[in-house]
Amino acid sequence: AQRVTQPEKLLSVFKGAPVELKCNYSYSGSPELFWYVQYSRQRLQLLLRHISRESIKGFTADLNKGETSFHLKKPFAQEEDSAMYYCALSSGSARQLTFGSGTQLTVLP
Amino acid sequence: DAGITQSPRHKVTETGTPVTLRCHQTENHRYMYWYRQDPGHGLRLIHYSYGVKDTDKGEVSDGYSVSRSKTEDFLLTLESATSSQTSVYFCAISEPGQGAHGYTFGSGTRLTVV
């Protein structure tokens, strides 16, 4: 069975500092991985998917199959980045998502 | 407008009562999903649907049932609510071929079972 692990429940950084949110996965097939973000009182939104290899709001994530990781990075954090971040893996015939437990990021002024 | 609405937005109910949550979409997407969000657990899949009358269980389906009689509506029913079902429930939709990047989430229903 697939599993997604986010080891940090809470993460605080100062504005302008680099930030890395960790995500590790276990999956027997070829993984399709995503990062979702949930700002306060808002619905979940897709931030990144590994296939597209794009940068959204300054965030990037690289899939490392050897380490089974998909860490989310941003070189200079902004206060508006404060939110809950979820790593997720897609699998199954209906492309169901398996989520990690989430990391609450707080960017301090 | 995200094309997906959940109702009610908030509900308080008593233990042992039945509760039905509704997810309505205007996107004509084939796949619909119900997740619950709990601190320390993230989002966990309850049930999902491939299409009208086609549903399947997710990771935490015990105590829940679903129905999809129309493409646009996906109902989640708690047959006899328990305090452990106090949670925030999210509905999502997607379309085959779009992959999970096509997921759109609803705004959530906050359910409290007292």
PDB file of C-alpha atoms in Angstrom:
ATOM      1  CA  ALA A   1       0.000   0.000   0.000  1.00  0.00           C
ATOM      2  CA  GLN A   2       1.127   3.511  -0.684  1.00  0.00           C
ATOM      3  CA  ARG A   3       2.141   5.884   2.063  1.00  0.00           C
ATOM      4  CA  VAL A   4       3.141   9.537   2.245  1.00  0.00           C
ATOM      5  CA  THR A   5       5.099  10.855   5.202  1.00  0.00           C
ATOM      6  CA  GLN A   6       5.604  14.468   6.186  1.00  0.00           C
ATOM      7  CA  PRO A   7       7.833  14.366   9.253  1.00  0.00           C
ATOM      8  CA  GLU A   8       7.321  17.981  10.343  1.00  0.00           C
ATOM      9  CA  LYS A   9       3.927  18.990  11.732  1.00  0.00           C
ATOM     10  CA  LEU A  10       5.046  22.556  12.308  1.00  0.00           C
ATOM     11  CA  LEU A  11       7.751  24.622  10.646  1.00  0.00           C
ATOM     12  CA  SER A  12       8.639  28.224  11.348  1.00  0.00           C
ATOM     13  CA  VAL A  13      11.066  30.359   9.382  1.00  0.00           C
ATOM     14  CA  PHE A  14      11.796  34.053   9.143  1.00  0.00           C
ATOM     15  CA  LYS A  15      10.826  36.099   6.137  1.00  0.00           C
ATOM     16  CA  GLY A  16      13.532  35.924   3.490  1.00  0.00           C
ATOM     17  CA  ALA A  17      14.979  32.668   4.783  1.00  0.00           C
ATOM     18  CA  PRO A  18      15.002  29.470   2.719  1.00  0.00           C
ATOM     19  CA  VAL A  19      12.363  26.899   3.477  1.00  0.00           C
ATOM     20  CA  GLU A  20      12.177  23.174   2.810  1.00  0.00           C
ATOM     21  CA  LEU A  21       9.153  21.028   3.569  1.00  0.00           C
ATOM     22  CA  LYS A  22       9.961  17.342   3.579  1.00  0.00           C
ATOM     23  CA  CYS A  23       7.946  14.598   1.956  1.00  0.00           C
ATOM     24  CA  ASN A  24       8.796  10.918   1.655  1.00  0.00           C
ATOM     25  CA  TYR A  25       6.714   8.262   0.001  1.00  0.00           C
ATOM     26  CA  SER A  26       6.451   4.530  -0.419  1.00  0.00           C
ATOM     27  CA  TYR A  27       4.815   3.155  -3.534  1.00  0.00           C
ATOM     28  CA  SER A  28       5.479   0.070  -5.607  1.00  0.00           C
ATOM     29  CA  GLY A  29       4.747   1.665  -8.964  1.00  0.00           C
ATOM     30  CA  SER A  30       5.859   4.802 -10.734  1.00  0.00           C
ATOM     31  CA  PRO A  31       4.769   7.639  -8.453  1.00  0.00           C
ATOM     32  CA  GLU A  32       2.796  10.700  -9.421  1.00  0.00           C
ATOM     33  CA  LEU A  33       3.336  13.275  -6.686  1.00  0.00           C
ATOM     34  CA  PHE A  34       1.813  16.608  -5.826  1.00  0.00           C
ATOM     35  CA  TRP A  35       1.960  19.419  -3.344  1.00  0.00           C
ATOM     36  CA  TYR A  36      -1.290  21.022  -2.225  1.00  0.00           C
ATOM     37  CA  VAL A  37      -1.627  24.160  -0.134  1.00  0.00           C
ATOM     38  CA  GLN A  38      -4.448  25.273   2.134  1.00  0.00           C
ATOM     39  CA  TYR A  39      -4.454  28.896   3.211  1.00  0.00           C
ATOM     40  CA  SER A  40      -6.408  29.849   6.290  1.00  0.00           C
ATOM     41  CA  ARG A  41     -10.149  29.285   5.798  1.00  0.00           C
ATOM     42  CA  GLN A  42      -9.726  28.397   2.129  1.00  0.00           C
ATOM     43  CA  ARG A  43     -10.071  25.216   0.108  1.00  0.00           C
ATOM     44  CA  LEU A  44      -7.119  23.088  -0.916  1.00  0.00           C
ATOM     45  CA  GLN A  45      -5.342  24.236  -4.043  1.00  0.00           C
ATOM     46  CA  LEU A  46      -2.829  22.458  -6.206  1.00  0.00           C
ATOM     47  CA  LEU A  47       0.619  23.995  -5.827  1.00  0.00           C
ATOM     48  CA  LEU A  48       2.869  21.667  -7.810  1.00  0.00           C
ATOM     49  CA  ARG A  49       2.885  18.357  -9.616  1.00  0.00           C
ATOM     50  CA  HIS A  50       6.185  16.630 -10.248  1.00  0.00           C
ATOM     51  CA  ILE A  51       5.460  15.846 -13.890  1.00  0.00           C
ATOM     52  CA  SER A  52       5.233  19.492 -14.873  1.00  0.00           C
ATOM     53  CA  ARG A  53       8.502  20.472 -13.145  1.00  0.00           C
ATOM     54  CA  GLU A  54       7.244  24.018 -12.921  1.00  0.00           C
ATOM     55  CA  SER A  55       7.764  26.675 -10.287  1.00  0.00           C
ATOM     56  CA  ILE A  56       4.686  28.172  -8.663  1.00  0.00           C
ATOM     57  CA  LYS A  57       4.930  31.154  -6.318  1.00  0.00           C
ATOM     58  CA  GLY A  58       8.671  30.533  -6.160  1.00  0.00           C
ATOM     59  CA  PHE A  59       8.264  26.945  -4.920  1.00  0.00           C
ATOM     60  CA  THR A  60       9.929  23.986  -6.582  1.00  0.00           C
ATOM     61  CA  ALA A  61       9.977  20.278  -5.839  1.00  0.00           C
ATOM     62  CA  ASP A  62      12.157  17.552  -7.283  1.00  0.00           C
ATOM     63  CA  LEU A  63      11.266  13.911  -7.294  1.00  0.00           C
ATOM     64  CA  ASN A  64      14.148  11.798  -6.014  1.00  0.00           C
ATOM     65  CA  LYS A  65      13.270   8.173  -6.686  1.00  0.00           C
ATOM     66  CA  GLY A  66      16.420   6.895  -5.031  1.00  0.00           C
ATOM     67  CA  GLU A  67      15.533   8.557  -1.738  1.00  0.00           C
ATOM     68  CA  THR A  68      11.766   8.284  -2.379  1.00  0.00           C
ATOM     69  CA  SER A  69      11.430  11.964  -1.588  1.00  0.00           C
ATOM     70  CA  PHE A  70       9.596  14.950  -3.024  1.00  0.00           C
ATOM     71  CA  HIS A  71      10.684  17.868  -0.869  1.00  0.00           C
ATOM     72  CA  LEU A  72       9.199  21.333  -1.427  1.00  0.00           C
ATOM     73  CA  LYS A  73      11.631  24.247  -1.466  1.00  0.00           C
ATOM     74  CA  LYS A  74      11.604  27.995  -1.711  1.00  0.00           C
ATOM     75  CA  PRO A  75      14.759  30.105  -1.502  1.00  0.00           C
ATOM     76  CA  PHE A  76      13.178  33.163   0.118  1.00  0.00           C
ATOM     77  CA  ALA A  77      10.055  32.677   2.205  1.00  0.00           C
ATOM     78  CA  GLN A  78       7.347  35.337   2.319  1.00  0.00           C
ATOM     79  CA  GLU A  79       4.757  35.956   5.017  1.00  0.00           C
ATOM     80  CA  GLU A  80       1.981  35.090   2.565  1.00  0.00           C
ATOM     81  CA  ASP A  81       3.457  31.581   2.285  1.00  0.00           C
ATOM     82  CA  SER A  82       2.137  30.797   5.753  1.00  0.00           C
ATOM     83  CA  ALA A  83      -0.290  27.928   5.236  1.00  0.00           C
ATOM     84  CA  MET A  84      -0.808  24.196   5.596  1.00  0.00           C
ATOM     85  CA  TYR A  85       1.049  22.176   2.987  1.00  0.00           C
ATOM     86  CA  TYR A  86       0.164  18.639   1.983  1.00  0.00           C
ATOM     87  CA  CYS A  87       2.178  16.214  -0.064  1.00  0.00           C
ATOM     88  CA  ALA A  88       0.045  13.709  -1.980  1.00  0.00           C
ATOM     89  CA  LEU A  89       0.495  10.650  -4.171  1.00  0.00           C
ATOM     90  CA  SER A  90      -1.909   9.654  -6.919  1.00  0.00           C
ATOM     91  CA  SER A  91      -2.732   6.014  -7.575  1.00  0.00           C
ATOM     92  CA  GLY A  92      -5.536   3.672  -8.494  1.00  0.00           C
ATOM     93  CA  SER A  93      -8.017   3.535 -11.319  1.00  0.00           C
ATOM     94  CA  ALA A  94      -9.778   6.705 -10.166  1.00  0.00           C
ATOM     95  CA  ARG A  95      -6.500   8.509  -9.483  1.00  0.00           C
ATOM     96  CA  GLN A  96      -7.208   8.639  -5.787  1.00  0.00           C
ATOM     97  CA  LEU A  97      -4.914  10.830  -3.727  1.00  0.00           C
ATOM     98  CA  THR A  98      -3.105   9.611  -0.627  1.00  0.00           C
ATOM     99  CA  PHE A  99      -2.120  12.559   1.523  1.00  0.00           C
ATOM    100  CA  GLY A 100       0.584  13.097   4.082  1.00  0.00           C
ATOM    101  CA  SER A 101      -0.380  14.463   7.471  1.00  0.00           C
ATOM    102  CA  GLY A 102       0.556  17.997   6.483  1.00  0.00           C
ATOM    103  CA  THR A 103       3.070  20.631   7.568  1.00  0.00           C
ATOM    104  CA  GLN A 104       1.909  23.955   8.986  1.00  0.00           C
ATOM    105  CA  LEU A 105       4.346  26.584   7.744  1.00  0.00           C
ATOM    106  CA  THR A 106       4.596  29.890   9.547  1.00  0.00           C
ATOM    107  CA  VAL A 107       6.728  32.640   8.094  1.00  0.00           C
ATOM    108  CA  LEU A 108       7.676  35.146  10.754  1.00  0.00           C
ATOM    109  CA  PRO A 109       8.207  38.826   9.982  1.00  0.00           C
TER     110      PRO A 109
ATOM    111  CA  ASP B   1     -16.847  29.968  -8.787  1.00  0.00           C
ATOM    112  CA  ALA B   2     -14.921  26.693  -8.423  1.00  0.00           C
ATOM    113  CA  GLY B   3     -17.774  24.609  -9.852  1.00  0.00           C
ATOM    114  CA  ILE B   4     -18.178  22.524  -6.726  1.00  0.00           C
ATOM    115  CA  THR B   5     -20.254  23.302  -3.665  1.00  0.00           C
ATOM    116  CA  GLN B   6     -20.765  21.462  -0.417  1.00  0.00           C
ATOM    117  CA  SER B   7     -23.730  21.699   1.883  1.00  0.00           C
ATOM    118  CA  PRO B   8     -24.175  22.319   4.679  1.00  0.00           C
ATOM    119  CA  ARG B   9     -21.048  24.308   5.536  1.00  0.00           C
ATOM    120  CA  HIS B  10     -21.438  23.628   9.233  1.00  0.00           C
ATOM    121  CA  LYS B  11     -23.498  21.110  11.149  1.00  0.00           C
ATOM    122  CA  VAL B  12     -23.839  20.028  14.740  1.00  0.00           C
ATOM    123  CA  THR B  13     -25.630  16.767  15.330  1.00  0.00           C
ATOM    124  CA  GLU B  14     -26.214  14.347  18.152  1.00  0.00           C
ATOM    125  CA  THR B  15     -24.636  10.939  18.520  1.00  0.00           C
ATOM    126  CA  GLY B  16     -26.717   8.244  16.885  1.00  0.00           C
ATOM    127  CA  THR B  17     -28.504  10.451  14.386  1.00  0.00           C
ATOM    128  CA  PRO B  18     -28.163  10.024  10.623  1.00  0.00           C
ATOM    129  CA  VAL B  19     -26.447  12.806   8.704  1.00  0.00           C
ATOM    130  CA  THR B  20     -26.161  13.420   4.982  1.00  0.00           C
ATOM    131  CA  LEU B  21     -23.642  15.742   3.394  1.00  0.00           C
ATOM    132  CA  ARG B  22     -24.041  16.877  -0.177  1.00  0.00           C
ATOM    133  CA  CYS B  23     -21.496  17.628  -2.855  1.00  0.00           C
ATOM    134  CA  HIS B  24     -22.736  19.299  -6.014  1.00  0.00           C
ATOM    135  CA  GLN B  25     -20.683  19.981  -9.139  1.00  0.00           C
ATOM    136  CA  THR B  26     -21.391  21.914 -12.302  1.00  0.00           C
ATOM    137  CA  GLU B  27     -18.311  20.690 -14.199  1.00  0.00           C
ATOM    138  CA  ASN B  28     -19.733  17.369 -15.437  1.00  0.00           C
ATOM    139  CA  HIS B  29     -16.629  15.622 -14.096  1.00  0.00           C
ATOM    140  CA  ARG B  30     -16.736  11.859 -13.911  1.00  0.00           C
ATOM    141  CA  TYR B  31     -14.830  11.280 -10.670  1.00  0.00           C
ATOM    142  CA  MET B  32     -15.949  12.485  -7.278  1.00  0.00           C
ATOM    143  CA  TYR B  33     -14.360  11.878  -3.874  1.00  0.00           C
ATOM    144  CA  TRP B  34     -15.083  12.355  -0.205  1.00  0.00           C
ATOM    145  CA  TYR B  35     -12.206  12.996   2.201  1.00  0.00           C
ATOM    146  CA  ARG B  36     -12.098  13.783   5.889  1.00  0.00           C
ATOM    147  CA  GLN B  37      -9.474  16.093   7.354  1.00  0.00           C
ATOM    148  CA  ASP B  38      -8.226  15.558  10.890  1.00  0.00           C
ATOM    149  CA  PRO B  39      -5.228  17.027  12.726  1.00  0.00           C
ATOM    150  CA  GLY B  40      -2.273  14.717  12.525  1.00  0.00           C
ATOM    151  CA  HIS B  41      -3.857  12.619   9.781  1.00  0.00           C
ATOM    152  CA  GLY B  42      -4.100  14.987   6.864  1.00  0.00           C
ATOM    153  CA  LEU B  43      -6.841  14.057   4.444  1.00  0.00           C
ATOM    154  CA  ARG B  44      -8.065  10.493   4.241  1.00  0.00           C
ATOM    155  CA  LEU B  45     -10.238   9.063   1.502  1.00  0.00           C
ATOM    156  CA  ILE B  46     -13.658   7.847   2.606  1.00  0.00           C
ATOM    157  CA  HIS B  47     -15.380   6.868  -0.650  1.00  0.00           C
ATOM    158  CA  TYR B  48     -15.117   7.745  -4.287  1.00  0.00           C
ATOM    159  CA  SER B  49     -17.154   7.457  -7.435  1.00  0.00           C
ATOM    160  CA  TYR B  50     -16.252   6.584 -11.027  1.00  0.00           C
ATOM    161  CA  GLY B  51     -19.612   7.688 -12.351  1.00  0.00           C
ATOM    162  CA  VAL B  52     -23.333   7.412 -11.765  1.00  0.00           C
ATOM    163  CA  LYS B  53     -24.050   4.469  -9.467  1.00  0.00           C
ATOM    164  CA  ASP B  54     -20.370   3.451  -9.493  1.00  0.00           C
ATOM    165  CA  THR B  55     -18.753   3.904  -6.108  1.00  0.00           C
ATOM    166  CA  ASP B  56     -15.974   2.298  -4.108  1.00  0.00           C
ATOM    167  CA  LYS B  57     -14.523   2.386  -0.624  1.00  0.00           C
ATOM    168  CA  GLY B  58     -11.535   4.365   0.449  1.00  0.00           C
ATOM    169  CA  GLU B  59      -9.201   4.071   3.402  1.00  0.00           C
ATOM    170  CA  VAL B  60     -11.697   5.031   6.143  1.00  0.00           C
ATOM    171  CA  SER B  61     -15.090   3.946   4.861  1.00  0.00           C
ATOM    172  CA  ASP B  62     -16.458   2.266   8.017  1.00  0.00           C
ATOM    173  CA  GLY B  63     -19.581   4.042   9.250  1.00  0.00           C
ATOM    174  CA  TYR B  64     -20.114   5.887   5.964  1.00  0.00           C
ATOM    175  CA  SER B  65     -22.126   5.210   2.836  1.00  0.00           C
ATOM    176  CA  VAL B  66     -22.402   7.143  -0.409  1.00  0.00           C
ATOM    177  CA  SER B  67     -24.748   7.477  -3.318  1.00  0.00           C
ATOM    178  CA  ARG B  68     -24.463   8.992  -6.753  1.00  0.00           C
ATOM    179  CA  SER B  69     -27.703   8.923  -8.693  1.00  0.00           C
ATOM    180  CA  LYS B  70     -26.768  11.887 -10.884  1.00  0.00           C
ATOM    181  CA  THR B  71     -23.452  13.029 -12.304  1.00  0.00           C
ATOM    182  CA  GLU B  72     -23.602  16.287 -10.417  1.00  0.00           C
ATOM    183  CA  ASP B  73     -24.398  15.031  -6.928  1.00  0.00           C
ATOM    184  CA  PHE B  74     -22.401  12.829  -4.556  1.00  0.00           C
ATOM    185  CA  LEU B  75     -23.958  12.257  -1.151  1.00  0.00           C
ATOM    186  CA  LEU B  76     -22.137  11.093   1.953  1.00  0.00           C
ATOM    187  CA  THR B  77     -24.242   9.569   4.708  1.00  0.00           C
ATOM    188  CA  LEU B  78     -23.301   8.819   8.273  1.00  0.00           C
ATOM    189  CA  GLU B  79     -25.858   6.198   9.199  1.00  0.00           C
ATOM    190  CA  SER B  80     -25.486   6.719  12.946  1.00  0.00           C
ATOM    191  CA  ALA B  81     -23.108   9.532  13.775  1.00  0.00           C
ATOM    192  CA  THR B  82     -20.421   9.015  16.413  1.00  0.00           C
ATOM    193  CA  SER B  83     -18.083  11.482  18.091  1.00  0.00           C
ATOM    194  CA  SER B  84     -15.152  10.002  16.153  1.00  0.00           C
ATOM    195  CA  GLN B  85     -16.787  11.296  12.984  1.00  0.00           C
ATOM    196  CA  THR B  86     -16.398  14.882  14.111  1.00  0.00           C
ATOM    197  CA  SER B  87     -14.237  16.249  11.330  1.00  0.00           C
ATOM    198  CA  VAL B  88     -14.022  18.520   8.329  1.00  0.00           C
ATOM    199  CA  TYR B  89     -15.274  16.786   5.204  1.00  0.00           C
ATOM    200  CA  PHE B  90     -14.029  17.727   1.767  1.00  0.00           C
ATOM    201  CA  CYS B  91     -15.450  16.759  -1.562  1.00  0.00           C
ATOM    202  CA  ALA B  92     -13.308  16.782  -4.705  1.00  0.00           C
ATOM    203  CA  ILE B  93     -13.885  16.244  -8.404  1.00  0.00           C
ATOM    204  CA  SER B  94     -11.662  15.299 -11.311  1.00  0.00           C
ATOM    205  CA  GLU B  95     -11.910  14.201 -14.905  1.00  0.00           C
ATOM    206  CA  PRO B  96     -10.155  11.213 -16.516  1.00  0.00           C
ATOM    207  CA  GLY B  97      -7.178  12.265 -18.565  1.00  0.00           C
ATOM    208  CA  GLN B  98      -6.546  15.303 -16.442  1.00  0.00           C
ATOM    209  CA  GLY B  99      -4.938  13.211 -13.781  1.00  0.00           C
ATOM    210  CA  ALA B 100      -4.924  14.461 -10.248  1.00  0.00           C
ATOM    211  CA  HIS B 101      -3.832  17.883 -11.408  1.00  0.00           C
ATOM    212  CA  GLY B 102      -7.456  18.297 -12.323  1.00  0.00           C
ATOM    213  CA  TYR B 103      -8.654  17.862  -8.745  1.00  0.00           C
ATOM    214  CA  THR B 104     -10.922  20.641  -7.540  1.00  0.00           C
ATOM    215  CA  PHE B 105     -11.843  20.700  -3.891  1.00  0.00           C
ATOM    216  CA  GLY B 106     -14.950  22.018  -2.239  1.00  0.00           C
ATOM    217  CA  SER B 107     -14.857  24.433   0.662  1.00  0.00           C
ATOM    218  CA  GLY B 108     -15.541  21.746   3.209  1.00  0.00           C
ATOM    219  CA  THR B 109     -18.250  20.845   5.718  1.00  0.00           C
ATOM    220  CA  ARG B 110     -17.411  21.128   9.385  1.00  0.00           C
ATOM    221  CA  LEU B 111     -19.333  18.425  11.237  1.00  0.00           C
ATOM    222  CA  THR B 112     -19.514  18.227  15.000  1.00  0.00           C
ATOM    223  CA  VAL B 113     -21.083  15.200  16.662  1.00  0.00           C
ATOM    224  CA  VAL B 114     -22.019  15.821  20.300  1.00  0.00           C
TER     225      VAL B 114
END
